[in-house]
CSV table of C-alpha atoms in Angstrom, one decimal:
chain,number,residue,atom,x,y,z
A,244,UNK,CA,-9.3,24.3,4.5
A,245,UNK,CA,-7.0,22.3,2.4
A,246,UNK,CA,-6.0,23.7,-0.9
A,247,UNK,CA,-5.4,21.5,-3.9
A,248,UNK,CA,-6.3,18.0,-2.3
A,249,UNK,CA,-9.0,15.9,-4.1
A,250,UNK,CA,-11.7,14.3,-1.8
A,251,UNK,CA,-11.1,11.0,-3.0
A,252,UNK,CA,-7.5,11.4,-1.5
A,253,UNK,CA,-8.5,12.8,1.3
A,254,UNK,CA,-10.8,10.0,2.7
A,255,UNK,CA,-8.4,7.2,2.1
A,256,UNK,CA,-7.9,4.9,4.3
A,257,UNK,CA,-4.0,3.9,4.0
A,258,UNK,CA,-1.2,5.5,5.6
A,259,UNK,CA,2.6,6.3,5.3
A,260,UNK,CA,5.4,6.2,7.6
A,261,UNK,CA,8.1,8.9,7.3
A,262,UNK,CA,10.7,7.6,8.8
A,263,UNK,CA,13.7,9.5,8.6
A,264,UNK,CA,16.5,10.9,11.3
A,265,UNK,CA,16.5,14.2,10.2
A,266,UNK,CA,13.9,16.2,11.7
A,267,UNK,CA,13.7,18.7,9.3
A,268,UNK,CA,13.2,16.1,6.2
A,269,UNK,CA,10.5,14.3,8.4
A,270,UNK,CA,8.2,17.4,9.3
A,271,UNK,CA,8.6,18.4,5.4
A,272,UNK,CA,7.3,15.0,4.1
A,273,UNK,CA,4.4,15.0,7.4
A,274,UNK,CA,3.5,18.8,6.2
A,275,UNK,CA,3.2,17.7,2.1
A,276,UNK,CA,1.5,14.5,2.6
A,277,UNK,CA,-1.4,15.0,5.9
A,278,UNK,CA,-3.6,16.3,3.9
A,279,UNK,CA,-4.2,14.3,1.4
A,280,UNK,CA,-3.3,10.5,3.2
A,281,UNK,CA,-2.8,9.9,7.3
A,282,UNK,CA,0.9,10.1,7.8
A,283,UNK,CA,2.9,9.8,10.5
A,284,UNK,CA,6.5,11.0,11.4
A,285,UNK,CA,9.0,9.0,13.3
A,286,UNK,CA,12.4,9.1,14.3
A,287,UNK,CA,13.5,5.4,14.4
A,288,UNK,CA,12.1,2.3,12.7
A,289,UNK,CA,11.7,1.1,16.1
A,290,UNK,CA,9.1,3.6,17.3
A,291,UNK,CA,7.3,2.1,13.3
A,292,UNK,CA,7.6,-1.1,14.2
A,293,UNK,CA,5.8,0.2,17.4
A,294,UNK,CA,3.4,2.1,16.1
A,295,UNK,CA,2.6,-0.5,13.6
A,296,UNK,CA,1.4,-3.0,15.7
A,297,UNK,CA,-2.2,-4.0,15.1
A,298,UNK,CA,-4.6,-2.0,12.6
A,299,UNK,CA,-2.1,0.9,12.1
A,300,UNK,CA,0.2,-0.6,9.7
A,301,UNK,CA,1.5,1.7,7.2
A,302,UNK,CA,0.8,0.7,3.3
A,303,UNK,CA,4.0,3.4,2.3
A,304,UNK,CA,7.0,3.5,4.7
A,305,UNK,CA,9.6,6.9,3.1
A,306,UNK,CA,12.6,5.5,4.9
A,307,UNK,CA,15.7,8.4,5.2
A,308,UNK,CA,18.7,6.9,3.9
A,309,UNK,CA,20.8,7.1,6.6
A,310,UNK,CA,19.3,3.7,8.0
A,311,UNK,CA,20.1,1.8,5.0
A,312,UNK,CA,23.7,3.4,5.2
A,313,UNK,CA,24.2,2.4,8.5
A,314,UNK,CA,22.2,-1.0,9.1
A,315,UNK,CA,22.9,-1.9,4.9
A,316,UNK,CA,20.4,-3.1,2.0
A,317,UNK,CA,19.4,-6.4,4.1
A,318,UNK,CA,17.8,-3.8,6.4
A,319,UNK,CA,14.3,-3.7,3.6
A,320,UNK,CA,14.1,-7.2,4.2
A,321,UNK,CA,13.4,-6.8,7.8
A,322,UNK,CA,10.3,-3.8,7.3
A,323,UNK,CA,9.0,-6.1,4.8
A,324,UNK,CA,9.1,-9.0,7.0
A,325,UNK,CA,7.1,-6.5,9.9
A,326,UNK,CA,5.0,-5.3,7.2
A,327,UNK,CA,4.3,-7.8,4.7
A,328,UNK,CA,3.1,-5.2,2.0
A,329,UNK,CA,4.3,-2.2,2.6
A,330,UNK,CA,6.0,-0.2,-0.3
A,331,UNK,CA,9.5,1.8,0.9
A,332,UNK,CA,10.7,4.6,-1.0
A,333,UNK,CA,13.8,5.5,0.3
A,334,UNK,CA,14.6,9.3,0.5
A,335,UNK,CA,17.7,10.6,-0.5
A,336,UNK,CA,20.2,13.8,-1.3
A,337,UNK,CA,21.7,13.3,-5.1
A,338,UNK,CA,25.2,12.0,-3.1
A,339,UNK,CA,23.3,8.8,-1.6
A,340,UNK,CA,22.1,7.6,-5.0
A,341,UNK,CA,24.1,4.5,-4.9
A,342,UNK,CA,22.7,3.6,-1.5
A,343,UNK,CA,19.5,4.1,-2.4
A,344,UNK,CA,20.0,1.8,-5.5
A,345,UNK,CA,21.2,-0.8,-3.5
A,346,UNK,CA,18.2,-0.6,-1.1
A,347,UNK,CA,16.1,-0.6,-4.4
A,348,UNK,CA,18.3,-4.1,-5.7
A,349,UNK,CA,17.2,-5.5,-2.0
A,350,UNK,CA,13.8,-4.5,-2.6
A,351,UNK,CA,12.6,-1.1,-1.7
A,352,UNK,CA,10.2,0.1,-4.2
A,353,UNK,CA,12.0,3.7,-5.1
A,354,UNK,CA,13.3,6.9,-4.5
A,355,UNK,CA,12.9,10.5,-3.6
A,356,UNK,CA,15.4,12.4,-3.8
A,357,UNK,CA,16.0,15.7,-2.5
A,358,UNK,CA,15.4,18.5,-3.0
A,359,UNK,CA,11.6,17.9,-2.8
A,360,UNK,CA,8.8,19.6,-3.5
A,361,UNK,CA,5.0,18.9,-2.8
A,362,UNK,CA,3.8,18.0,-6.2
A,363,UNK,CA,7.1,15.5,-6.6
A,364,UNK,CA,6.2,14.3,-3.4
A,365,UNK,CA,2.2,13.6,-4.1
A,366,UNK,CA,3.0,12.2,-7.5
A,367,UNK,CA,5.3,9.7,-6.1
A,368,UNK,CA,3.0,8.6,-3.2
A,369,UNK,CA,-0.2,8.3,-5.4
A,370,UNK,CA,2.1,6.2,-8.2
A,371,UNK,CA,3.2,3.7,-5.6
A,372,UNK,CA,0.1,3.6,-4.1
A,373,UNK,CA,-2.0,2.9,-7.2
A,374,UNK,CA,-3.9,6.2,-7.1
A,375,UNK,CA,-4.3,8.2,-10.6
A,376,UNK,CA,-4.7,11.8,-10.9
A,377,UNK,CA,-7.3,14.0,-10.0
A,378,UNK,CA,-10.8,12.9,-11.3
A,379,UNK,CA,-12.2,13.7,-14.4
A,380,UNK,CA,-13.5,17.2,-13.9
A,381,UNK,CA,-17.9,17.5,-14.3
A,382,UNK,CA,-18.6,20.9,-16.4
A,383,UNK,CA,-22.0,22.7,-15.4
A,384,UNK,CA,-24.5,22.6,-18.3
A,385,UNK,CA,-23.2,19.2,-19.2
A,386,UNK,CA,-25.0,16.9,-16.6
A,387,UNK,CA,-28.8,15.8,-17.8
């Protein structure tokens, strides 16, 4: 049973990437997102640039820092050239803020930074994704 997801959310038809190295940070973001958007954990951007070949492109890639500090800012030009589209929020720890801004300047769409928490996480998504909040709430004894 999922707890706290709205059905609207739940039968959408987009997807996210988590793309991170750390294992931990990936299975966090799998285990606060699945149940309310598909989402799928991956180690490198090569396995997502794998795995989005075709009809499984993702419409939110959460890229893990630590690519952009290794590869460098021009590295959001190349996801958006193999997904034309595709909104990155990079996630961070408070210490990689400047990275992350620069990946921002280059393009990437924003930020979550550690440490997270499932609401933080949701809001985020559903804001870059276009999604409001839950829907208007229909009291009994009010319908006719």
């Amino acid at each position: 049973m999922q707890i706290g997801v709205e059905t609207s959310k739940a039968v959408d038809q987009r997807r996210v990437f988590v793309v991170d190295q750390d294992e931990i940070t990936r299975a966090a973001l799998q285990f606060m997102l699945h149940d309310e958007i598909e989402t799928h954990e991956l180690a490198t951007l090569d396995e997502a640039y794998e795995k989005g070949t075709g009809w499984l492109k993702p419409d939110v890639l959460l890229l893990g820092v630590s690519f952009l500090a290794q590869q460098g800012a021009a590295l959001i030009s190349e996801i958006n050239a193999k997904f034309p589209g595709v909104r990155i929020l990079i996630v961070c720890e408070k210490a990689d803020e400047a990275v992350a801004v620069d990946g921002m300047k280059a393009g990437a769409h924003g930020a979550l930074v550690k440490p997270l928490t499932l609401e933080s996480v949701r809001k985020k998504v559903d804001t870059i994704l276009g999604r409001g909040g839950a829907a208007p709430l229909v009291q009994l004894g009010m319908m006719r």
